[in-house]
XYZ file of C-alpha atoms in Angstrom:
156
model
C 0.000 0.000 0.000
C 2.064 2.944 -1.243
C 1.168 6.605 -1.386
C 0.121 7.887 -4.832
C 1.341 11.479 -5.480
C -1.225 11.947 -8.263
C -4.082 11.829 -5.739
C -4.672 14.392 -2.957
C -2.221 14.019 -0.073
C -2.358 15.714 3.339
C 0.821 16.701 5.146
C 1.646 17.569 8.732
C 4.367 19.563 10.485
C 4.150 18.184 14.034
C 5.018 20.464 16.935
C 4.538 20.266 20.682
C 1.637 22.793 20.698
C 0.517 23.023 17.060
C 0.485 20.797 14.003
C 0.533 22.531 10.646
C -1.597 20.954 7.919
C -1.402 21.270 4.127
C -2.915 19.452 1.157
C -1.898 18.980 -2.458
C -1.085 16.579 -5.283
C 1.299 16.263 -8.204
C -1.527 17.294 -10.558
C -2.337 20.520 -8.716
C -0.284 23.651 -8.248
C 1.758 22.110 -5.465
C 0.617 22.274 -1.885
C -1.735 24.585 -0.055
C -1.583 25.386 3.695
C -5.025 24.714 5.185
C -4.689 25.267 8.914
C -3.362 24.309 12.298
C -4.424 21.536 14.664
C -3.918 22.382 18.329
C -2.187 19.888 20.619
C -3.559 19.652 24.162
C -2.463 17.633 27.203
C -4.585 14.729 25.914
C -2.988 14.948 22.445
C -3.864 16.455 19.056
C -7.349 17.712 18.227
C -8.322 14.567 16.291
C -11.806 15.951 15.576
C -10.244 18.735 13.506
C -8.010 16.213 11.705
C -11.010 14.002 10.956
C -12.957 16.999 9.625
C -10.171 17.853 7.153
C -9.744 14.199 6.153
C -13.478 14.041 5.334
C -13.285 17.340 3.442
C -10.124 16.693 1.405
C -10.289 12.859 1.132
C -6.525 12.333 0.942
C -5.077 9.102 -0.432
C -2.598 9.231 2.447
C -0.373 11.425 4.539
C 3.134 12.878 4.658
C 4.526 13.727 8.099
C 7.636 15.841 8.597
C 10.550 13.908 10.089
C 12.414 16.378 12.334
C 15.962 15.076 12.056
C 18.765 17.175 13.505
C 20.892 19.098 10.992
C 23.455 16.261 11.055
C 20.702 13.630 10.515
C 20.402 12.500 14.129
C 17.477 11.728 16.400
C 15.804 14.118 18.855
C 12.688 14.121 21.116
C 10.543 15.972 18.548
C 11.219 13.142 16.118
C 9.636 10.647 18.499
C 6.555 12.896 18.786
C 6.254 13.093 14.984
C 6.643 9.314 14.625
C 3.938 8.675 17.260
C 1.599 11.048 15.417
C 2.372 9.333 12.092
C 1.680 5.901 13.573
C -1.607 7.234 15.024
C -2.564 8.380 11.493
C -1.941 4.850 10.169
C -4.068 3.361 12.961
C -6.929 5.883 12.721
C -7.301 6.294 8.983
C -5.872 3.056 7.523
C -4.079 5.004 4.785
C -0.397 5.115 3.829
C 1.840 7.458 5.807
C 5.276 8.606 4.672
C 7.871 10.318 6.863
C 9.731 13.062 4.951
C 12.850 14.953 6.025
C 11.751 18.384 7.211
C 15.119 20.007 7.925
C 15.003 23.764 7.162
C 11.278 23.604 6.298
C 10.467 26.313 8.864
C 12.980 28.682 7.283
C 11.601 28.025 3.804
C 8.034 28.410 5.126
C 8.874 31.835 6.577
C 10.380 32.858 3.218
C 7.293 31.672 1.320
C 5.020 33.494 3.769
C 7.038 36.709 3.382
C 6.860 36.429 -0.416
C 3.112 35.819 -0.232
C 2.694 38.909 1.975
C 4.806 40.981 -0.402
C 2.606 39.800 -3.275
C -0.555 40.767 -1.376
C -1.710 37.161 -0.984
C -1.272 36.924 2.796
C -1.763 39.269 5.728
C 0.282 39.745 8.916
C -2.378 37.965 11.007
C -1.908 34.903 8.781
C 1.480 34.390 10.491
C -0.326 32.094 12.943
C -0.440 29.668 10.007
C 3.359 29.394 9.655
C 3.160 25.767 10.812
C 0.741 25.083 7.943
C 3.175 26.756 5.540
C 5.891 24.421 6.880
C 3.573 21.457 6.201
C 3.207 22.766 2.626
C 7.001 22.882 2.228
C 7.251 19.281 3.472
C 4.553 18.171 1.026
C 6.154 19.991 -1.912
C 9.469 18.285 -1.137
C 7.758 14.891 -1.143
C 5.851 15.645 -4.347
C 9.170 16.577 -6.005
C 10.879 13.348 -4.815
C 8.358 10.786 -3.525
C 11.039 8.090 -3.436
C 12.860 10.030 -0.686
C 10.160 9.450 1.946
C 10.052 6.506 4.350
C 6.656 4.789 4.405
C 5.350 3.509 7.731
C 3.700 0.134 7.857
C 0.553 -0.610 9.820
C 0.924 -3.193 12.588
C -0.676 -5.875 10.408
C 1.554 -5.244 7.345
C 4.727 -7.196 6.750
């Protein structure tokens, strides 16, 4: 069960307090930031995730893999992997982990360019995590073979 880049795909930039969300496909104009899911003590706002999954009907998901600059592990990586595994369990769709190094920097640059072009406003800065999710998705769409697909517990 592999992820098809020609169908809609939803991506996530997982943080401790917010998870940025974007959607896109290889046949569209790249990715589009759609919003932020809040993370509470009990975990992510799964109702909001489910609402967007119903609305966008993605074929699967891409989750940012927060490696350190030198490619090492860190606590935020474990959080992202848990979230990705929860996506597999909840939605029974393919999930790919994609390197997200420097995605926040690129997201800030894209946001600034969008503001300069009159397509975004200062108050939209709260969506920077969603812009980072869009960067992650665009990277995967450009090189889908670079992602690492997670397997559900029943897959071999």
